[in-house]
């Protein structure tokens, strides 16, 4: 189904900054904690015309500012599965970084439980396999301490937000809710390996996910698997070079699973 023909619920959950009706691949991207669909907008210029970018928009941000923030993964995955399912036909790729990787894999599990079509390729970045994460409790901290700890542990809050009190005030509730989703997550089911291909990516200097831990994703699929790292920390993909590398790895993986 073309994005422009998708139901309203689908277009509420899924953004499309540059519709490409002739594209042969749909790239559905799930954001890291605190991010909106705009985090992926710079990808448009580096993606080939054959790929249509579709970043997910969670409640409480962008065009959904008036909706209550979700603080648990259950409140996201079930309605998101219903929303994205009309788009899953032909070649579809899910990509998620950090919290987005967790949302992406749980979304695939939810689609499978509902007997719906799955993406051809799942790409996870900056994340350990579900259930193996180190437990942190940052989301309960007071605002000032939360910002300090997020920057210390992960980095990634843009400087323009940190130095602008009004922007920081708007961002903090979103960040706190997303951290709650991340930090209260417990695998609800003992899932068998996925049937779709899987690509695991990360930064060489990411203290949260080592190369060995990225390799653990191999056991999460019965299909094609690949794993790679790029120079950098947890937000290695934030640089133009990191962004282009991620896109190149995704395109290579699409070619491999389509051969």
PDB file of C-alpha atoms in Angstrom:
ATOM      1  CA  UNK A   1       0.000   0.000   0.000  1.00  0.00           C
ATOM      2  CA  UNK A   2       1.227   3.488  -0.844  1.00  0.00           C
ATOM      3  CA  UNK A   3       1.753   5.794   2.121  1.00  0.00           C
ATOM      4  CA  UNK A   4      -0.601   8.386   0.658  1.00  0.00           C
ATOM      5  CA  UNK A   5      -3.353   5.744   0.485  1.00  0.00           C
ATOM      6  CA  UNK A   6      -2.795   4.397   3.996  1.00  0.00           C
ATOM      7  CA  UNK A   7      -5.488   4.682   6.695  1.00  0.00           C
ATOM      8  CA  UNK A   8      -5.463   7.735   8.947  1.00  0.00           C
ATOM      9  CA  UNK A   9      -4.263   5.645  11.913  1.00  0.00           C
ATOM     10  CA  UNK A  10      -1.241   4.556   9.893  1.00  0.00           C
ATOM     11  CA  UNK A  11      -0.390   8.137   8.915  1.00  0.00           C
ATOM     12  CA  UNK A  12      -0.766   9.213  12.549  1.00  0.00           C
ATOM     13  CA  UNK A  13       1.857   6.731  13.709  1.00  0.00           C
ATOM     14  CA  UNK A  14       4.109   6.819  10.640  1.00  0.00           C
ATOM     15  CA  UNK A  15       5.543   9.958   9.052  1.00  0.00           C
ATOM     16  CA  UNK A  16       6.810  10.240   5.488  1.00  0.00           C
ATOM     17  CA  UNK A  17       8.853  13.412   4.892  1.00  0.00           C
ATOM     18  CA  UNK A  18       9.258  12.743   1.161  1.00  0.00           C
ATOM     19  CA  UNK A  19       6.756  10.305  -0.378  1.00  0.00           C
ATOM     20  CA  UNK A  20       8.285   8.189  -3.129  1.00  0.00           C
ATOM     21  CA  UNK A  21       5.424   6.214  -4.704  1.00  0.00           C
ATOM     22  CA  UNK A  22       7.786   4.445  -7.114  1.00  0.00           C
ATOM     23  CA  UNK A  23      10.172   3.278  -4.370  1.00  0.00           C
ATOM     24  CA  UNK A  24      10.758  -0.469  -4.115  1.00  0.00           C
ATOM     25  CA  UNK A  25      11.762  -0.408  -0.417  1.00  0.00           C
ATOM     26  CA  UNK A  26       9.993   1.048   2.619  1.00  0.00           C
ATOM     27  CA  UNK A  27      12.374   1.942   5.467  1.00  0.00           C
ATOM     28  CA  UNK A  28      10.396   2.254   8.713  1.00  0.00           C
ATOM     29  CA  UNK A  29      12.570   3.847  11.422  1.00  0.00           C
ATOM     30  CA  UNK A  30      11.937   3.844  15.175  1.00  0.00           C
ATOM     31  CA  UNK A  31      13.445   6.673  17.256  1.00  0.00           C
ATOM     32  CA  UNK A  32      15.809   6.610  20.210  1.00  0.00           C
ATOM     33  CA  UNK A  33      14.705   7.997  23.576  1.00  0.00           C
ATOM     34  CA  UNK A  34      13.581  11.622  23.416  1.00  0.00           C
ATOM     35  CA  UNK A  35      13.589  11.766  19.622  1.00  0.00           C
ATOM     36  CA  UNK A  36      10.890  12.639  17.105  1.00  0.00           C
ATOM     37  CA  UNK A  37      10.551  11.614  13.443  1.00  0.00           C
ATOM     38  CA  UNK A  38      12.700  14.631  12.553  1.00  0.00           C
ATOM     39  CA  UNK A  39      15.743  12.758  13.842  1.00  0.00           C
ATOM     40  CA  UNK A  40      15.609  10.773  10.598  1.00  0.00           C
ATOM     41  CA  UNK A  41      14.806  13.592   8.167  1.00  0.00           C
ATOM     42  CA  UNK A  42      18.499  14.107   7.229  1.00  0.00           C
ATOM     43  CA  UNK A  43      18.516  10.536   5.910  1.00  0.00           C
ATOM     44  CA  UNK A  44      16.344  11.507   2.944  1.00  0.00           C
ATOM     45  CA  UNK A  45      19.209  13.111   1.039  1.00  0.00           C
ATOM     46  CA  UNK A  46      21.489  10.076   1.468  1.00  0.00           C
ATOM     47  CA  UNK A  47      18.918   7.407   0.621  1.00  0.00           C
ATOM     48  CA  UNK A  48      18.563   6.280  -3.003  1.00  0.00           C
ATOM     49  CA  UNK A  49      15.312   7.113  -4.791  1.00  0.00           C
ATOM     50  CA  UNK A  50      14.366   3.444  -4.509  1.00  0.00           C
ATOM     51  CA  UNK A  51      13.911   3.789  -0.725  1.00  0.00           C
ATOM     52  CA  UNK A  52      11.000   5.593   0.937  1.00  0.00           C
ATOM     53  CA  UNK A  53      11.767   6.821   4.466  1.00  0.00           C
ATOM     54  CA  UNK A  54       8.995   6.353   7.040  1.00  0.00           C
ATOM     55  CA  UNK A  55       9.979   7.409  10.572  1.00  0.00           C
ATOM     56  CA  UNK A  56       7.618   6.414  13.373  1.00  0.00           C
ATOM     57  CA  UNK A  57       6.025   9.197  15.421  1.00  0.00           C
ATOM     58  CA  UNK A  58       5.316   8.231  19.027  1.00  0.00           C
ATOM     59  CA  UNK A  59       2.654  10.023  21.067  1.00  0.00           C
ATOM     60  CA  UNK A  60       3.491  13.379  22.632  1.00  0.00           C
ATOM     61  CA  UNK A  61       5.723  14.749  19.876  1.00  0.00           C
ATOM     62  CA  UNK A  62       5.578  16.301  16.395  1.00  0.00           C
ATOM     63  CA  UNK A  63       2.023  15.967  15.055  1.00  0.00           C
ATOM     64  CA  UNK A  64       0.904  14.086  18.182  1.00  0.00           C
ATOM     65  CA  UNK A  65       1.797  16.705  20.786  1.00  0.00           C
ATOM     66  CA  UNK A  66      -1.668  16.630  22.361  1.00  0.00           C
ATOM     67  CA  UNK A  67      -1.615  12.881  23.010  1.00  0.00           C
ATOM     68  CA  UNK A  68      -0.443  11.455  26.352  1.00  0.00           C
ATOM     69  CA  UNK A  69       3.067  10.039  26.467  1.00  0.00           C
ATOM     70  CA  UNK A  70       3.430   6.260  26.725  1.00  0.00           C
ATOM     71  CA  UNK A  71       5.493   5.037  29.677  1.00  0.00           C
ATOM     72  CA  UNK A  72       5.461   1.298  28.929  1.00  0.00           C
ATOM     73  CA  UNK A  73       6.278  -0.705  25.836  1.00  0.00           C
ATOM     74  CA  UNK A  74       2.866  -2.391  25.858  1.00  0.00           C
ATOM     75  CA  UNK A  75       1.169   0.964  25.207  1.00  0.00           C
ATOM     76  CA  UNK A  76       3.278   1.441  22.093  1.00  0.00           C
ATOM     77  CA  UNK A  77       3.735  -1.898  20.377  1.00  0.00           C
ATOM     78  CA  UNK A  78       0.129  -3.126  20.056  1.00  0.00           C
ATOM     79  CA  UNK A  79      -1.332   0.013  18.413  1.00  0.00           C
ATOM     80  CA  UNK A  80       1.841   0.489  16.370  1.00  0.00           C
ATOM     81  CA  UNK A  81       1.532  -3.042  14.974  1.00  0.00           C
ATOM     82  CA  UNK A  82      -2.008  -2.286  13.815  1.00  0.00           C
ATOM     83  CA  UNK A  83      -0.851   0.999  12.296  1.00  0.00           C
ATOM     84  CA  UNK A  84       2.146  -0.280  10.319  1.00  0.00           C
ATOM     85  CA  UNK A  85       0.642  -3.559   9.096  1.00  0.00           C
ATOM     86  CA  UNK A  86      -0.990  -2.002   5.974  1.00  0.00           C
ATOM     87  CA  UNK A  87       2.457  -0.802   4.863  1.00  0.00           C
ATOM     88  CA  UNK A  88       4.128  -4.210   5.101  1.00  0.00           C
ATOM     89  CA  UNK A  89       4.113  -5.560   1.594  1.00  0.00           C
ATOM     90  CA  UNK A  90       7.020  -6.073  -0.751  1.00  0.00           C
ATOM     91  CA  UNK A  91      10.427  -5.099   0.580  1.00  0.00           C
ATOM     92  CA  UNK A  92      10.118  -3.524   4.030  1.00  0.00           C
ATOM     93  CA  UNK A  93      12.924  -2.774   6.489  1.00  0.00           C
ATOM     94  CA  UNK A  94      12.593  -1.875  10.168  1.00  0.00           C
ATOM     95  CA  UNK A  95      15.429   0.168  11.692  1.00  0.00           C
ATOM     96  CA  UNK A  96      15.810   1.195  15.316  1.00  0.00           C
ATOM     97  CA  UNK A  97      18.613   2.691  17.374  1.00  0.00           C
ATOM     98  CA  UNK A  98      18.916   2.143  21.145  1.00  0.00           C
ATOM     99  CA  UNK A  99      15.328   2.333  22.488  1.00  0.00           C
ATOM    100  CA  UNK A 100      14.217   2.283  18.860  1.00  0.00           C
ATOM    101  CA  UNK A 101      15.921  -1.092  18.396  1.00  0.00           C
ATOM    102  CA  UNK A 102      13.954  -2.506  21.323  1.00  0.00           C
ATOM    103  CA  UNK A 103      10.724  -1.101  19.882  1.00  0.00           C
ATOM    104  CA  UNK A 104      11.577  -2.525  16.459  1.00  0.00           C
ATOM    105  CA  UNK A 105      12.201  -6.084  17.640  1.00  0.00           C
ATOM    106  CA  UNK A 106       9.158  -6.067  19.917  1.00  0.00           C
ATOM    107  CA  UNK A 107       7.107  -4.728  17.014  1.00  0.00           C
ATOM    108  CA  UNK A 108       8.183  -7.678  14.867  1.00  0.00           C
ATOM    109  CA  UNK A 109       7.294 -10.084  17.686  1.00  0.00           C
ATOM    110  CA  UNK A 110       3.865  -8.439  18.012  1.00  0.00           C
ATOM    111  CA  UNK A 111       3.216  -8.651  14.272  1.00  0.00           C
ATOM    112  CA  UNK A 112       4.105 -12.345  14.340  1.00  0.00           C
ATOM    113  CA  UNK A 113       1.836 -13.030  17.318  1.00  0.00           C
ATOM    114  CA  UNK A 114      -1.024 -11.428  15.367  1.00  0.00           C
ATOM    115  CA  UNK A 115      -0.290 -13.505  12.272  1.00  0.00           C
ATOM    116  CA  UNK A 116       0.564 -10.404  10.223  1.00  0.00           C
ATOM    117  CA  UNK A 117       3.253  -9.940   7.587  1.00  0.00           C
ATOM    118  CA  UNK A 118       6.796  -9.293   8.807  1.00  0.00           C
ATOM    119  CA  UNK A 119       9.488  -7.000   7.396  1.00  0.00           C
ATOM    120  CA  UNK A 120      12.061  -8.579   5.138  1.00  0.00           C
ATOM    121  CA  UNK A 121      14.889  -7.129   7.229  1.00  0.00           C
ATOM    122  CA  UNK A 122      15.256  -5.949  10.830  1.00  0.00           C
ATOM    123  CA  UNK A 123      18.168  -3.597  11.590  1.00  0.00           C
ATOM    124  CA  UNK A 124      19.045  -2.997  15.245  1.00  0.00           C
ATOM    125  CA  UNK A 125      21.629  -0.448  16.357  1.00  0.00           C
ATOM    126  CA  UNK A 126      23.269   0.316  19.700  1.00  0.00           C
ATOM    127  CA  UNK A 127      21.297  -2.307  21.618  1.00  0.00           C
ATOM    128  CA  UNK A 128      21.814  -5.626  23.365  1.00  0.00           C
ATOM    129  CA  UNK A 129      19.378  -8.486  22.796  1.00  0.00           C
ATOM    130  CA  UNK A 130      16.097  -8.145  24.731  1.00  0.00           C
ATOM    131  CA  UNK A 131      16.428  -9.191  28.348  1.00  0.00           C
ATOM    132  CA  UNK A 132      20.214  -8.847  28.458  1.00  0.00           C
ATOM    133  CA  UNK A 133      20.281  -5.092  29.072  1.00  0.00           C
ATOM    134  CA  UNK A 134      22.017  -3.602  32.090  1.00  0.00           C
ATOM    135  CA  UNK A 135      19.397  -2.230  34.451  1.00  0.00           C
ATOM    136  CA  UNK A 136      19.404   1.540  34.958  1.00  0.00           C
ATOM    137  CA  UNK A 137      16.850   3.715  36.767  1.00  0.00           C
ATOM    138  CA  UNK A 138      17.365   7.204  35.401  1.00  0.00           C
ATOM    139  CA  UNK A 139      13.729   8.028  34.607  1.00  0.00           C
ATOM    140  CA  UNK A 140      12.821   8.565  38.285  1.00  0.00           C
ATOM    141  CA  UNK A 141      15.496  11.227  38.909  1.00  0.00           C
ATOM    142  CA  UNK A 142      14.701  14.953  39.332  1.00  0.00           C
ATOM    143  CA  UNK A 143      15.015  16.921  36.094  1.00  0.00           C
ATOM    144  CA  UNK A 144      18.481  18.365  36.653  1.00  0.00           C
ATOM    145  CA  UNK A 145      19.936  15.014  37.704  1.00  0.00           C
ATOM    146  CA  UNK A 146      18.171  13.216  34.879  1.00  0.00           C
ATOM    147  CA  UNK A 147      19.775  15.483  32.278  1.00  0.00           C
ATOM    148  CA  UNK A 148      23.198  15.085  33.871  1.00  0.00           C
ATOM    149  CA  UNK A 149      22.921  11.281  34.017  1.00  0.00           C
ATOM    150  CA  UNK A 150      21.602  10.927  30.480  1.00  0.00           C
ATOM    151  CA  UNK A 151      24.517  12.970  29.171  1.00  0.00           C
ATOM    152  CA  UNK A 152      26.990  11.037  31.299  1.00  0.00           C
ATOM    153  CA  UNK A 153      25.670   7.616  30.367  1.00  0.00           C
ATOM    154  CA  UNK A 154      24.552   8.086  26.771  1.00  0.00           C
ATOM    155  CA  UNK A 155      25.225  11.604  25.520  1.00  0.00           C
ATOM    156  CA  UNK A 156      23.009  12.518  22.619  1.00  0.00           C
ATOM    157  CA  UNK A 157      20.980  15.482  23.929  1.00  0.00           C
ATOM    158  CA  UNK A 158      21.680  18.179  21.312  1.00  0.00           C
ATOM    159  CA  UNK A 159      23.516  21.242  22.597  1.00  0.00           C
ATOM    160  CA  UNK A 160      20.812  23.575  21.263  1.00  0.00           C
ATOM    161  CA  UNK A 161      18.350  21.890  23.631  1.00  0.00           C
ATOM    162  CA  UNK A 162      20.699  21.877  26.616  1.00  0.00           C
ATOM    163  CA  UNK A 163      21.372  25.624  26.414  1.00  0.00           C
ATOM    164  CA  UNK A 164      17.770  26.692  25.766  1.00  0.00           C
ATOM    165  CA  UNK A 165      15.622  26.331  28.925  1.00  0.00           C
ATOM    166  CA  UNK A 166      12.296  26.429  27.053  1.00  0.00           C
ATOM    167  CA  UNK A 167      13.340  23.681  24.652  1.00  0.00           C
ATOM    168  CA  UNK A 168      14.738  21.585  27.477  1.00  0.00           C
ATOM    169  CA  UNK A 169      11.498  21.975  29.424  1.00  0.00           C
ATOM    170  CA  UNK A 170       9.511  20.667  26.437  1.00  0.00           C
ATOM    171  CA  UNK A 171      11.920  17.797  25.839  1.00  0.00           C
ATOM    172  CA  UNK A 172      12.241  16.487  29.397  1.00  0.00           C
ATOM    173  CA  UNK A 173       8.771  14.893  29.733  1.00  0.00           C
ATOM    174  CA  UNK A 174       9.299  13.066  26.433  1.00  0.00           C
ATOM    175  CA  UNK A 175      12.752  11.893  27.447  1.00  0.00           C
ATOM    176  CA  UNK A 176      11.539  10.778  30.876  1.00  0.00           C
ATOM    177  CA  UNK A 177       8.634   8.791  29.408  1.00  0.00           C
ATOM    178  CA  UNK A 178      10.895   7.105  26.853  1.00  0.00           C
ATOM    179  CA  UNK A 179      13.424   6.232  29.549  1.00  0.00           C
ATOM    180  CA  UNK A 180      10.574   4.710  31.544  1.00  0.00           C
ATOM    181  CA  UNK A 181       9.668   2.526  28.558  1.00  0.00           C
ATOM    182  CA  UNK A 182      13.290   1.467  28.307  1.00  0.00           C
ATOM    183  CA  UNK A 183      14.005   0.921  31.988  1.00  0.00           C
ATOM    184  CA  UNK A 184      10.783  -0.856  32.970  1.00  0.00           C
ATOM    185  CA  UNK A 185      10.879  -3.246  30.014  1.00  0.00           C
ATOM    186  CA  UNK A 186      10.556  -6.946  30.764  1.00  0.00           C
ATOM    187  CA  UNK A 187      10.215  -9.539  27.977  1.00  0.00           C
ATOM    188  CA  UNK A 188       6.589 -10.645  28.172  1.00  0.00           C
ATOM    189  CA  UNK A 189       7.042 -13.844  26.180  1.00  0.00           C
ATOM    190  CA  UNK A 190       9.694 -16.457  25.519  1.00  0.00           C
ATOM    191  CA  UNK A 191      10.014 -15.755  21.827  1.00  0.00           C
ATOM    192  CA  UNK A 192      11.390 -18.170  19.266  1.00  0.00           C
ATOM    193  CA  UNK A 193      13.927 -16.762  16.771  1.00  0.00           C
ATOM    194  CA  UNK A 194      12.600 -14.491  14.037  1.00  0.00           C
ATOM    195  CA  UNK A 195      12.153 -15.571  10.440  1.00  0.00           C
ATOM    196  CA  UNK A 196      13.276 -12.238   8.944  1.00  0.00           C
ATOM    197  CA  UNK A 197      16.903 -11.328   8.232  1.00  0.00           C
ATOM    198  CA  UNK A 198      18.714  -9.318  10.891  1.00  0.00           C
ATOM    199  CA  UNK A 199      21.536  -6.768  10.812  1.00  0.00           C
ATOM    200  CA  UNK A 200      23.103  -5.601  14.091  1.00  0.00           C
ATOM    201  CA  UNK A 201      25.113  -2.344  14.089  1.00  0.00           C
ATOM    202  CA  UNK A 202      26.988  -0.395  16.736  1.00  0.00           C
ATOM    203  CA  UNK A 203      29.812   1.957  17.620  1.00  0.00           C
ATOM    204  CA  UNK A 204      33.277   0.626  18.350  1.00  0.00           C
ATOM    205  CA  UNK A 205      33.515   2.760  21.495  1.00  0.00           C
ATOM    206  CA  UNK A 206      29.956   2.310  22.775  1.00  0.00           C
ATOM    207  CA  UNK A 207      30.326   1.365  26.473  1.00  0.00           C
ATOM    208  CA  UNK A 208      26.825  -0.130  26.512  1.00  0.00           C
ATOM    209  CA  UNK A 209      27.107  -2.613  23.657  1.00  0.00           C
ATOM    210  CA  UNK A 210      30.322  -4.412  22.756  1.00  0.00           C
ATOM    211  CA  UNK A 211      31.025  -6.190  19.497  1.00  0.00           C
ATOM    212  CA  UNK A 212      30.574  -9.512  21.268  1.00  0.00           C
ATOM    213  CA  UNK A 213      27.181  -8.395  22.569  1.00  0.00           C
ATOM    214  CA  UNK A 214      26.115  -7.304  19.088  1.00  0.00           C
ATOM    215  CA  UNK A 215      26.995 -10.792  17.855  1.00  0.00           C
ATOM    216  CA  UNK A 216      24.451 -12.218  20.324  1.00  0.00           C
ATOM    217  CA  UNK A 217      21.721 -11.020  17.972  1.00  0.00           C
ATOM    218  CA  UNK A 218      22.722 -13.914  15.689  1.00  0.00           C
ATOM    219  CA  UNK A 219      20.621 -16.269  17.824  1.00  0.00           C
ATOM    220  CA  UNK A 220      17.529 -14.075  17.357  1.00  0.00           C
ATOM    221  CA  UNK A 221      16.955 -15.111  13.739  1.00  0.00           C
ATOM    222  CA  UNK A 222      16.862 -18.241  11.616  1.00  0.00           C
ATOM    223  CA  UNK A 223      17.499 -16.180   8.483  1.00  0.00           C
ATOM    224  CA  UNK A 224      20.486 -14.197   7.204  1.00  0.00           C
ATOM    225  CA  UNK A 225      22.504 -12.358   9.877  1.00  0.00           C
ATOM    226  CA  UNK A 226      25.266  -9.779   9.717  1.00  0.00           C
ATOM    227  CA  UNK A 227      26.970  -7.562  12.272  1.00  0.00           C
ATOM    228  CA  UNK A 228      29.208  -4.498  11.903  1.00  0.00           C
ATOM    229  CA  UNK A 229      30.640  -1.574  13.866  1.00  0.00           C
ATOM    230  CA  UNK A 230      31.565   1.999  12.960  1.00  0.00           C
ATOM    231  CA  UNK A 231      34.073   4.205  14.763  1.00  0.00           C
ATOM    232  CA  UNK A 232      32.326   6.099  17.543  1.00  0.00           C
ATOM    233  CA  UNK A 233      30.314   5.862  20.730  1.00  0.00           C
ATOM    234  CA  UNK A 234      26.654   5.181  21.438  1.00  0.00           C
ATOM    235  CA  UNK A 235      25.503   7.875  19.001  1.00  0.00           C
ATOM    236  CA  UNK A 236      28.047   6.969  16.316  1.00  0.00           C
ATOM    237  CA  UNK A 237      25.340   7.414  13.658  1.00  0.00           C
ATOM    238  CA  UNK A 238      24.778  11.104  14.514  1.00  0.00           C
ATOM    239  CA  UNK A 239      27.726  12.266  12.411  1.00  0.00           C
ATOM    240  CA  UNK A 240      27.290  12.623   8.641  1.00  0.00           C
ATOM    241  CA  UNK A 241      29.868   9.866   8.167  1.00  0.00           C
ATOM    242  CA  UNK A 242      28.096   7.565  10.602  1.00  0.00           C
ATOM    243  CA  UNK A 243      24.743   8.254   8.969  1.00  0.00           C
ATOM    244  CA  UNK A 244      26.068   7.444   5.499  1.00  0.00           C
ATOM    245  CA  UNK A 245      27.722   4.277   6.814  1.00  0.00           C
ATOM    246  CA  UNK A 246      24.476   3.055   8.399  1.00  0.00           C
ATOM    247  CA  UNK A 247      22.550   3.686   5.190  1.00  0.00           C
ATOM    248  CA  UNK A 248      25.230   1.899   3.145  1.00  0.00           C
ATOM    249  CA  UNK A 249      25.093  -1.118   5.476  1.00  0.00           C
ATOM    250  CA  UNK A 250      21.306  -1.210   5.246  1.00  0.00           C
ATOM    251  CA  UNK A 251      21.428  -1.081   1.442  1.00  0.00           C
ATOM    252  CA  UNK A 252      24.027  -3.851   1.367  1.00  0.00           C
ATOM    253  CA  UNK A 253      21.847  -5.993   3.633  1.00  0.00           C
ATOM    254  CA  UNK A 254      18.782  -5.376   1.443  1.00  0.00           C
ATOM    255  CA  UNK A 255      20.735  -6.573  -1.588  1.00  0.00           C
ATOM    256  CA  UNK A 256      21.935  -9.666   0.303  1.00  0.00           C
ATOM    257  CA  UNK A 257      18.474 -10.767   1.404  1.00  0.00           C
ATOM    258  CA  UNK A 258      16.911  -9.956  -1.973  1.00  0.00           C
ATOM    259  CA  UNK A 259      19.442 -11.949  -4.003  1.00  0.00           C
TER     260      UNK A 259
END
